[in-house]
PDB file of C-alpha atoms and ligand atoms in Angstrom:
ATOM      1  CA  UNK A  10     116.470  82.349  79.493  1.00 96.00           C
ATOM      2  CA  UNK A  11     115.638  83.025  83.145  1.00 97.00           C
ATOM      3  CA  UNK A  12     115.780  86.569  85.041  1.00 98.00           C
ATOM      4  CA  UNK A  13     115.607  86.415  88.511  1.00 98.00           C
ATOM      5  CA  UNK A  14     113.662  89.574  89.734  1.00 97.00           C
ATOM      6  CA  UNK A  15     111.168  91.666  91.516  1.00 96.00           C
ATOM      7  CA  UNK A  16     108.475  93.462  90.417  1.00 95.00           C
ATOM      8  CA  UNK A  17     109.029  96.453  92.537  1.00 95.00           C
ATOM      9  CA  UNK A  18     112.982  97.124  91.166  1.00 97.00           C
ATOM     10  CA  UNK A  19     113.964  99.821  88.992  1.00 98.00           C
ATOM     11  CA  UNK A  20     117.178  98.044  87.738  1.00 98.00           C
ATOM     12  CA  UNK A  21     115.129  94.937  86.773  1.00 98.00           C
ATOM     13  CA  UNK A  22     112.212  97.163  85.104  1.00 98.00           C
ATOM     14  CA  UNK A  23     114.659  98.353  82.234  1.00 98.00           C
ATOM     15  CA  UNK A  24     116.195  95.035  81.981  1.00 98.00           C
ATOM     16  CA  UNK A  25     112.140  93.783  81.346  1.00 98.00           C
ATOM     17  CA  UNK A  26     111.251  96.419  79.242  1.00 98.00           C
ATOM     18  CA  UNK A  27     114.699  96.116  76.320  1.00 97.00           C
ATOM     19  CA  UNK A  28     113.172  92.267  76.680  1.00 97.00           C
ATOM     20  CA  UNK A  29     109.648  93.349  75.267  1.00 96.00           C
ATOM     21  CA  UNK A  30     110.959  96.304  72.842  1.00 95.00           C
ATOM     22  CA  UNK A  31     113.274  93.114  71.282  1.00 95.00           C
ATOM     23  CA  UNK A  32     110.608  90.503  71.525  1.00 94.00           C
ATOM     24  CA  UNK A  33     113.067  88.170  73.564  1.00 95.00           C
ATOM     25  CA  UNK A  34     111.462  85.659  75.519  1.00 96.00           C
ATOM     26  CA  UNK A  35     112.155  85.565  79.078  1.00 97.00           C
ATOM     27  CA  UNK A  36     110.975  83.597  81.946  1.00 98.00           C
ATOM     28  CA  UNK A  37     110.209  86.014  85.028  1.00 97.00           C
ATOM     29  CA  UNK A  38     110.912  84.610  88.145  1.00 97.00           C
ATOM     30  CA  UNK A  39     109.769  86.969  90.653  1.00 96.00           C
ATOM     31  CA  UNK A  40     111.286  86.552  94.139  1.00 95.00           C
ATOM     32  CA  UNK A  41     108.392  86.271  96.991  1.00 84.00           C
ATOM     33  CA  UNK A  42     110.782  87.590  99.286  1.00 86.00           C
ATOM     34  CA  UNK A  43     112.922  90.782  99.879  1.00 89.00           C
ATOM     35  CA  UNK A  44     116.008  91.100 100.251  1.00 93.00           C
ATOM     36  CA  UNK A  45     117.037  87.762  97.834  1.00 93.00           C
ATOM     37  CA  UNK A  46     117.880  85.179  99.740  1.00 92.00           C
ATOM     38  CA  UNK A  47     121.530  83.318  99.433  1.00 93.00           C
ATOM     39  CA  UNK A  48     120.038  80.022  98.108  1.00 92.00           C
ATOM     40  CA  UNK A  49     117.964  81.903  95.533  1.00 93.00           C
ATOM     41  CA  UNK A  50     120.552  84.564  94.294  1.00 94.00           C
ATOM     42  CA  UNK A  51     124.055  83.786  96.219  1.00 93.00           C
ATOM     43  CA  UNK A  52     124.408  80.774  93.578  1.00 93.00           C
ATOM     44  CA  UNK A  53     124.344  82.965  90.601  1.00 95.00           C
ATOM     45  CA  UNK A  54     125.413  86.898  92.285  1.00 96.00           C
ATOM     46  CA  UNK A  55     127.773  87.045  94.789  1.00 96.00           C
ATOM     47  CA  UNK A  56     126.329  90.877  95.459  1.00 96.00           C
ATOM     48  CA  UNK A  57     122.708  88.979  96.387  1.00 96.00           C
ATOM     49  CA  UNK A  58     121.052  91.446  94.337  1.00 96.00           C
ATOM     50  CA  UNK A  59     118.920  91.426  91.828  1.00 97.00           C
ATOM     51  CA  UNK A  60     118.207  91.288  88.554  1.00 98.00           C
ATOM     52  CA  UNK A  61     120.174  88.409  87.715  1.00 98.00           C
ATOM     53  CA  UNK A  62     120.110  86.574  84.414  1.00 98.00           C
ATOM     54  CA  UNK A  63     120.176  83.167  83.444  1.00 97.00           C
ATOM     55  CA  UNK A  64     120.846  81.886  79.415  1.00 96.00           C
ATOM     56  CA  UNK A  65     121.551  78.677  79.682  1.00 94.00           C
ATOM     57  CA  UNK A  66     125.332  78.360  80.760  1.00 93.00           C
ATOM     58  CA  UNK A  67     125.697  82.906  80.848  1.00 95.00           C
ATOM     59  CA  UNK A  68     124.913  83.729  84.208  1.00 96.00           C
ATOM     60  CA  UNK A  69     124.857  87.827  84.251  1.00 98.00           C
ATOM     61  CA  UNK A  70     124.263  90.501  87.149  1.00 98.00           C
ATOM     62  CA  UNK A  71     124.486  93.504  87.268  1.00 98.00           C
ATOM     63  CA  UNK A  72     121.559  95.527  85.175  1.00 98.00           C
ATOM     64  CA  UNK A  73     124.108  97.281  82.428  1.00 97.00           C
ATOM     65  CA  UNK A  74     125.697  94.226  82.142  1.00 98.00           C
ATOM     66  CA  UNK A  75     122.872  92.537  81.673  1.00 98.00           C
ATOM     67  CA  UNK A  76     121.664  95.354  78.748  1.00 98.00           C
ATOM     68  CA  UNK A  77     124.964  95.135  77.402  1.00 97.00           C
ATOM     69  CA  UNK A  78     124.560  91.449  77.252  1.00 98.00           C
ATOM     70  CA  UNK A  79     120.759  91.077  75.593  1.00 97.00           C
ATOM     71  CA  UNK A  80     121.878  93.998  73.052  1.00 97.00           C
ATOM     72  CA  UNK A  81     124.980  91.921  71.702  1.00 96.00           C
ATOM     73  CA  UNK A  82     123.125  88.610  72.194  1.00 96.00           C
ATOM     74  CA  UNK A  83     119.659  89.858  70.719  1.00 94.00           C
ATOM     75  CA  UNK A  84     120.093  93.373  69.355  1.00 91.00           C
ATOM     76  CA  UNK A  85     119.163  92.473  66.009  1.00 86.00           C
ATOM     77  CA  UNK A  86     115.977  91.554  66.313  1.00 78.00           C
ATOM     78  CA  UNK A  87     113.574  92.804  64.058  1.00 61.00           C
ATOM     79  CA  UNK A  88     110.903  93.312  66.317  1.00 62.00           C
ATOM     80  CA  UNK A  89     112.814  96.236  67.635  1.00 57.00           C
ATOM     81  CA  UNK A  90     112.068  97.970  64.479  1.00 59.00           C
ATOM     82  CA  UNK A  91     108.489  98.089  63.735  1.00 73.00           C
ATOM     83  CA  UNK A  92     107.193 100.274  66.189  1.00 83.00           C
ATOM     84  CA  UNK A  93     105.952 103.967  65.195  1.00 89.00           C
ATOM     85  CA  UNK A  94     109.110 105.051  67.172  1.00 95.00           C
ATOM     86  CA  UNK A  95     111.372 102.613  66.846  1.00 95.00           C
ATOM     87  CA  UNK A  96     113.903 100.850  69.721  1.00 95.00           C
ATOM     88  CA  UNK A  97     117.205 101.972  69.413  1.00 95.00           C
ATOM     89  CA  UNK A  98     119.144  98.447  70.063  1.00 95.00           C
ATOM     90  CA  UNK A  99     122.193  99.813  70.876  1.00 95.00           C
ATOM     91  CA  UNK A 100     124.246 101.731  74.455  1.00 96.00           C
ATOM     92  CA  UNK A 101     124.551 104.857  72.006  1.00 97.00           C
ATOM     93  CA  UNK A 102     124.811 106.377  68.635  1.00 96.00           C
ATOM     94  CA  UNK A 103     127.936 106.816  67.486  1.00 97.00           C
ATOM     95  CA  UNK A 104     127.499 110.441  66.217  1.00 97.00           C
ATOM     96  CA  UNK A 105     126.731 111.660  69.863  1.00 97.00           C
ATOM     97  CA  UNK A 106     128.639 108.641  71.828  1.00 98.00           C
ATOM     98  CA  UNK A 107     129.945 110.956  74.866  1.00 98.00           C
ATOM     99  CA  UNK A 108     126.653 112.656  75.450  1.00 98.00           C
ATOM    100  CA  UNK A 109     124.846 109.410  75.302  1.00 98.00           C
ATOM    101  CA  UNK A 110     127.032 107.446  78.071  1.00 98.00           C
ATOM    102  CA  UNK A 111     126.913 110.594  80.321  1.00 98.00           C
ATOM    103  CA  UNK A 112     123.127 110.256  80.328  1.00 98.00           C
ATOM    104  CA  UNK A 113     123.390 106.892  80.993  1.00 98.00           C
ATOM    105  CA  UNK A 114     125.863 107.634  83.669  1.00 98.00           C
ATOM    106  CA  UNK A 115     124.333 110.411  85.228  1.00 98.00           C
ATOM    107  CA  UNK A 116     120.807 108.567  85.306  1.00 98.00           C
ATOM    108  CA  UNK A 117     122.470 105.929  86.893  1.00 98.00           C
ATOM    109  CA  UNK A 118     124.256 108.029  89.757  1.00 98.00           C
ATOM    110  CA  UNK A 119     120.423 109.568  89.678  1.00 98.00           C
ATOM    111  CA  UNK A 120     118.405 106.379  90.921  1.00 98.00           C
ATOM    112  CA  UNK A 121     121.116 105.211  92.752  1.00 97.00           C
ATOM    113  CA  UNK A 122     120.940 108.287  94.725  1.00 97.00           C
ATOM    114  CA  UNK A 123     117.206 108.144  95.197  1.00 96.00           C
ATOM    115  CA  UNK A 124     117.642 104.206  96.354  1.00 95.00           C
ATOM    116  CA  UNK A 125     119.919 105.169  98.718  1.00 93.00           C
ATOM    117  CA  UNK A 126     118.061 108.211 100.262  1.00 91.00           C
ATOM    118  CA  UNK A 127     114.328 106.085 100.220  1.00 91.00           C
ATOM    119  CA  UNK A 128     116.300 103.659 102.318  1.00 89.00           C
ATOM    120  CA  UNK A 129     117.581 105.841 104.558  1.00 86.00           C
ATOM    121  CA  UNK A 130     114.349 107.064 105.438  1.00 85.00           C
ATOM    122  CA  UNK A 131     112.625 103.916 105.990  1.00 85.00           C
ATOM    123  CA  UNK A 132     115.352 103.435 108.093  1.00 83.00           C
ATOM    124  CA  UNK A 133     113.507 106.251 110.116  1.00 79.00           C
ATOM    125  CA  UNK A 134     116.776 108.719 109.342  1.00 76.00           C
ATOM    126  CA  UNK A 135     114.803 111.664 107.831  1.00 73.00           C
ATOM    127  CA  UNK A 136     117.662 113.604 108.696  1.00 73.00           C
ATOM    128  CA  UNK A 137     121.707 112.324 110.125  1.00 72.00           C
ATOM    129  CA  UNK A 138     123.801 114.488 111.449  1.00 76.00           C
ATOM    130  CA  UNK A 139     126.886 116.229 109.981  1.00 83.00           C
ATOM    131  CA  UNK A 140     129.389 113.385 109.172  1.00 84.00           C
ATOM    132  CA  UNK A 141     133.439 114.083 110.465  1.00 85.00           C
ATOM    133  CA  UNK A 142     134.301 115.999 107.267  1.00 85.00           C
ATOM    134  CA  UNK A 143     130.829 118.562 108.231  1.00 82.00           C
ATOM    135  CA  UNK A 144     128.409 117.537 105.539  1.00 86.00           C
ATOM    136  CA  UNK A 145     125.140 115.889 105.976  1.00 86.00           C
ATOM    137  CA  UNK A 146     124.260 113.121 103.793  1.00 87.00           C
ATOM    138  CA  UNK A 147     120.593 113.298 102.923  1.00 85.00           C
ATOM    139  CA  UNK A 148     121.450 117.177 102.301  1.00 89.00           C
ATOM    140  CA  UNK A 149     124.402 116.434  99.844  1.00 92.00           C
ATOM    141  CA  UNK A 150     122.190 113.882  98.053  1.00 92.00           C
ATOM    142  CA  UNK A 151     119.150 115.893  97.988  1.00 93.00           C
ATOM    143  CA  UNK A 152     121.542 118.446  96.071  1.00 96.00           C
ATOM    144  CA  UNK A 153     122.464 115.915  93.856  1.00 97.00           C
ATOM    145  CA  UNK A 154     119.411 114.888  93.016  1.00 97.00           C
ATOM    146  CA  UNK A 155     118.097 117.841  91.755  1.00 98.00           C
ATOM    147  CA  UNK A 156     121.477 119.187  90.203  1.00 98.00           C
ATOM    148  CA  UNK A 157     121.094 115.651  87.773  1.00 98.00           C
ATOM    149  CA  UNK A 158     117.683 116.067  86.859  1.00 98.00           C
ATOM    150  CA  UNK A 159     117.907 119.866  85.992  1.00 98.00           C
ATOM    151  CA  UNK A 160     120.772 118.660  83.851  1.00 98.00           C
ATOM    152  CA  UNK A 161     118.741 115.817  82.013  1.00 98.00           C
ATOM    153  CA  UNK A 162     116.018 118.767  82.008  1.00 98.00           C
ATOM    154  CA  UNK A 163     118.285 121.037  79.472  1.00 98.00           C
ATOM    155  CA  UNK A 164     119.484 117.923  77.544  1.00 95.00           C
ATOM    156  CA  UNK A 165     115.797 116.403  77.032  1.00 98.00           C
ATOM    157  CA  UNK A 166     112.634 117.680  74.571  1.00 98.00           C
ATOM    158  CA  UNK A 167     109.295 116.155  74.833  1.00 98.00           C
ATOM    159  CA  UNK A 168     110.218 113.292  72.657  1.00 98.00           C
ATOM    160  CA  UNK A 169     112.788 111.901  74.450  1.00 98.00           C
ATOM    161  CA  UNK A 170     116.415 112.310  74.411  1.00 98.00           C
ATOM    162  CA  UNK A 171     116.689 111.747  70.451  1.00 97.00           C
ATOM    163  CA  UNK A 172     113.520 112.315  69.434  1.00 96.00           C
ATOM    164  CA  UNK A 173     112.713 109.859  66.842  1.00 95.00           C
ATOM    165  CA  UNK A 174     113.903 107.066  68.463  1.00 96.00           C
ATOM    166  CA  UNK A 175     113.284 105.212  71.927  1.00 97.00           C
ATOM    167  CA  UNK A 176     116.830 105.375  73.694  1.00 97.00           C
ATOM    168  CA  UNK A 177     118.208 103.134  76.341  1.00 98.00           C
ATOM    169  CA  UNK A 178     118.632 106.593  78.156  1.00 98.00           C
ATOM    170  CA  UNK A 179     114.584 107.186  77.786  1.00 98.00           C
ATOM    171  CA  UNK A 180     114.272 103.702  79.467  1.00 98.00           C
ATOM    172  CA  UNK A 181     116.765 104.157  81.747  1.00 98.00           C
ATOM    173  CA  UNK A 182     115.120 107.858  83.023  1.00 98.00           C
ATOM    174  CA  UNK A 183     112.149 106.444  82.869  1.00 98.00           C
ATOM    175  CA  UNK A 184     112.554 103.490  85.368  1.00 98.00           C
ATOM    176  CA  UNK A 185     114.156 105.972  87.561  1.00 98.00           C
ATOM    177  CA  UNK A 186     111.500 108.489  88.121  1.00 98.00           C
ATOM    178  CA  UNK A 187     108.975 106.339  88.198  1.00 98.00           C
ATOM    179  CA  UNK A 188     110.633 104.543  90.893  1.00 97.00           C
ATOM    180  CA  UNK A 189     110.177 107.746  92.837  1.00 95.00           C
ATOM    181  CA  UNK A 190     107.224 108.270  92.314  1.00 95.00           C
ATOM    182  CA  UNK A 191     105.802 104.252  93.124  1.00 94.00           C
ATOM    183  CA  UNK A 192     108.080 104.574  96.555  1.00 91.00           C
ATOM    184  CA  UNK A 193     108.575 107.890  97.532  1.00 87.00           C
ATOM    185  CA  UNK A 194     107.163 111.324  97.121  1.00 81.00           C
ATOM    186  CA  UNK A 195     109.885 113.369  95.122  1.00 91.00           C
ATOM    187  CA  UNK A 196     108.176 116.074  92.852  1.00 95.00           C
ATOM    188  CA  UNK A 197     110.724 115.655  90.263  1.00 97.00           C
ATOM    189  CA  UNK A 198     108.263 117.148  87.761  1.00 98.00           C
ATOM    190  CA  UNK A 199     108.284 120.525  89.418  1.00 97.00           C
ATOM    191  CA  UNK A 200     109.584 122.870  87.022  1.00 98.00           C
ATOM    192  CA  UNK A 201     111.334 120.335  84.938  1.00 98.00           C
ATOM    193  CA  UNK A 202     108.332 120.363  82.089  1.00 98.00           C
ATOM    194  CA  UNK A 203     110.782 118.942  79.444  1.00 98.00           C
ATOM    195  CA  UNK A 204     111.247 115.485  81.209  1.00 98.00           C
ATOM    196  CA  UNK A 205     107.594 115.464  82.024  1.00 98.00           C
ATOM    197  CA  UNK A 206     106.659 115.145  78.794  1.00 98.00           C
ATOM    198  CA  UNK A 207     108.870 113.047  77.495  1.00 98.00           C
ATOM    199  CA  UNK A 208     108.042 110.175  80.511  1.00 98.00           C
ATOM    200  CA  UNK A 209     104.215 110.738  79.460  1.00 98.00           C
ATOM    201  CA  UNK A 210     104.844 110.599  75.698  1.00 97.00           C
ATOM    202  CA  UNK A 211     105.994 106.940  76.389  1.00 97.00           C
ATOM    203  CA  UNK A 212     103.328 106.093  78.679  1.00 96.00           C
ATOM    204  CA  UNK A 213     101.213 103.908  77.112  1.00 95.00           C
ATOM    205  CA  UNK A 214     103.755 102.389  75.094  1.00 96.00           C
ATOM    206  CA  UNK A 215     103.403  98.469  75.601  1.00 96.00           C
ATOM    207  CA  UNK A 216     106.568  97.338  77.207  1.00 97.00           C
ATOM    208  CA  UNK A 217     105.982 100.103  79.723  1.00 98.00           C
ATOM    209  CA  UNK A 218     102.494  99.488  80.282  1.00 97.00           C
ATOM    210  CA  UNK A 219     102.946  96.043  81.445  1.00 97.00           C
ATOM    211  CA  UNK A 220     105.908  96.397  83.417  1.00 97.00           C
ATOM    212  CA  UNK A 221     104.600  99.449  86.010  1.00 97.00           C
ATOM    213  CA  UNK A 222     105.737  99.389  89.436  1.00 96.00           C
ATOM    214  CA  UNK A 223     103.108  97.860  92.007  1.00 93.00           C
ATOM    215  CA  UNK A 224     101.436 100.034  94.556  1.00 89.00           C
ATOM    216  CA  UNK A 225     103.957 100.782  97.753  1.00 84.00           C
ATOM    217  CA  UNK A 226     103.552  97.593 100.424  1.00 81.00           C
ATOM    218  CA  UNK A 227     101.490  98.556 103.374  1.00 82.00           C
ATOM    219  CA  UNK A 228     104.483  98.240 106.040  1.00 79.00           C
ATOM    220  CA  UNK A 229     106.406 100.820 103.719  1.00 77.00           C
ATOM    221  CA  UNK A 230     102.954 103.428 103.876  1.00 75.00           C
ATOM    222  CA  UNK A 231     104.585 105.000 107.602  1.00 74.00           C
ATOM    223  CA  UNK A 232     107.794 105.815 105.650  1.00 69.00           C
ATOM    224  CA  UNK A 233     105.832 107.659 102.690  1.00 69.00           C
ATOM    225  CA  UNK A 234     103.198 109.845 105.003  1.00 73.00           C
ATOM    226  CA  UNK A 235     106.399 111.028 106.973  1.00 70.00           C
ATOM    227  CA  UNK A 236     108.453 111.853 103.556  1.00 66.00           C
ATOM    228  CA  UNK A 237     104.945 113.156 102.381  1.00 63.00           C
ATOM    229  CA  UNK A 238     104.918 115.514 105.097  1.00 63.00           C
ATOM    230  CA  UNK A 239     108.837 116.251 104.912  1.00 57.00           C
ATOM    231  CA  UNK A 240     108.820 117.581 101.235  1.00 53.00           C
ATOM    232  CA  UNK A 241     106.013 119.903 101.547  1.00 44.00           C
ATOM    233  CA  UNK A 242     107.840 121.442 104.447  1.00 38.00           C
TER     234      UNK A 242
HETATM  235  N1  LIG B 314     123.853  98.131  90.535  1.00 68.76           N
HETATM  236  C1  LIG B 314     122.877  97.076  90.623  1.00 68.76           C
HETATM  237  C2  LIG B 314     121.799  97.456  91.634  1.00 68.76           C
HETATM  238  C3  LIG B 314     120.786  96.333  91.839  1.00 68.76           C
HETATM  239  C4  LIG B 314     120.010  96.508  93.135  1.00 68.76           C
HETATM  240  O1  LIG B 314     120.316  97.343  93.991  1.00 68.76           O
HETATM  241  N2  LIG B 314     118.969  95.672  93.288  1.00 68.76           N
HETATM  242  C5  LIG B 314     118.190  95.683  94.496  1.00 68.76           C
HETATM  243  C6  LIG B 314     116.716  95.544  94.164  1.00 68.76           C
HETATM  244  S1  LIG B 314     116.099  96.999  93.395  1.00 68.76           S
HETATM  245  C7  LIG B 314     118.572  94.496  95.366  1.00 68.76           C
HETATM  246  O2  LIG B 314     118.653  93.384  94.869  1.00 68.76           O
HETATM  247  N3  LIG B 314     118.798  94.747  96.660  1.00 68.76           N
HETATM  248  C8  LIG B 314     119.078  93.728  97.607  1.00 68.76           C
HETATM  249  C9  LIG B 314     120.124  94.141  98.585  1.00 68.76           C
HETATM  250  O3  LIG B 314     120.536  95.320  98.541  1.00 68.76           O
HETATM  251  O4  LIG B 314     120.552  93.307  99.362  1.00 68.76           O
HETATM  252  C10 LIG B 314     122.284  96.816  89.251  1.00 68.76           C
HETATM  253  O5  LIG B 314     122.304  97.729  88.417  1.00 68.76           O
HETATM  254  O6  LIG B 314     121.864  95.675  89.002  1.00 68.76           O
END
């Protein structure tokens, strides 16, 4: 099995890390160049995006579908089970099925909102003008933002989501915050002490450990003084 990836992606980092909790083995090929190219990814992913997976004849994209796919494939590994807090293998538990997929959803809307506004910005946009139905982008998303993790704030404790257990939502928050953090300076922490906790209980965790985001590339350091000076008014 093959995952085409790089290092810097927050959909590909929770693909990575369900890999280590499971013990699967995975070759990483990490792209030298950004955004994929057609001949590396247009083969496999008509969206030219990555991560993309490769197991033997299964070519998968998009990162749920490619969770969704190493669960059913792999979920049953034992390896998943011997840590202190154990790997949940699975998209939810059945007893709290609706709460679990809203997480899931809502962290996804999450990261794909922060994506969107980072890129914005490096675009040099710190701030558009009203669109033709009079609302601003960057300040609708900025409300979104925070309205999803004040939400995930009330729903969390310092363990995690369900404490006890390390949940694809955990991973999934996780990857998303700390995406911020590598690439842009959004003090999500600030007064959200729940979710603070729970991404620092899981810190040193092995399959998070080894997967951290690199540093922000020098020609992206412009874009992070000027957001730098844009959040602390
Ligand atoms: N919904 C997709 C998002 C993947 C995505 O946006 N990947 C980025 C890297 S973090 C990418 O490949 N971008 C290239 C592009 O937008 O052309 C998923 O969950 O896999």
């Amino acid at each position: 099995m093959k995952m085409l990836l790089i290092s810097g992606s927050p959909y590909a980092r929770k693909v990575r890390i369900i890999l280590r909790e499971l013990e699967v083995e995975c070759e990483l090929n990490m792209l030298s160049t950004y955004p994929p190219t057609e001949d590396e990814v247009g083969c496999y992913n008509p969206s030219l995006r990555i991560p993309t997976l490769i197991d033997g004849k299964e070519e998968i994209f998009e990162s749920d579908l490619i969770v969704e796919y190493v669960l059913e494939t792999y979920g049953h590994r034992s390896g998943a089970h011997q840590a202190k807090v154990p790997f949940l293998p699975q998209r939810y538990k059945q007893e709290t099925k609706w709460i679990d997929l809203k997480r899931s959803a809502i962290v996804e809307t999450l990261i794909d909102t922060m994506v969107n506004a980072a890129y914005l910005n490096w675009c040099g946009l710190t701030e558009t003008r009203r669109n033709l139905m009079g609302f601003s982008l960057e300040s609708r998303w900025e409300q979104r933002i925070a309205r999803c993790l004040d939400w995930l704030e009330e729903q969390a404790t310092p363990d995690g989501f369900s404490p006890g257990f390390l949940t694809l939502q955990d991973i999934e928050f996780i990857c998303a915050v700390e995406w911020t953090d590598a690439r842009m300076q959004y003090p999500w922490r600030e007064g959200r002490p729940t979710l603070a906790a729970l991404v620092d209980s899981f810190a040193d965790r092995p399959s998070f450990a080894e997967s951290q985001f690199p540093p922000m590339p020098d020609f992206l350091m412009p874009a992070l003084e000027e957001q730098g000076k844009t959040s602390s008014g």
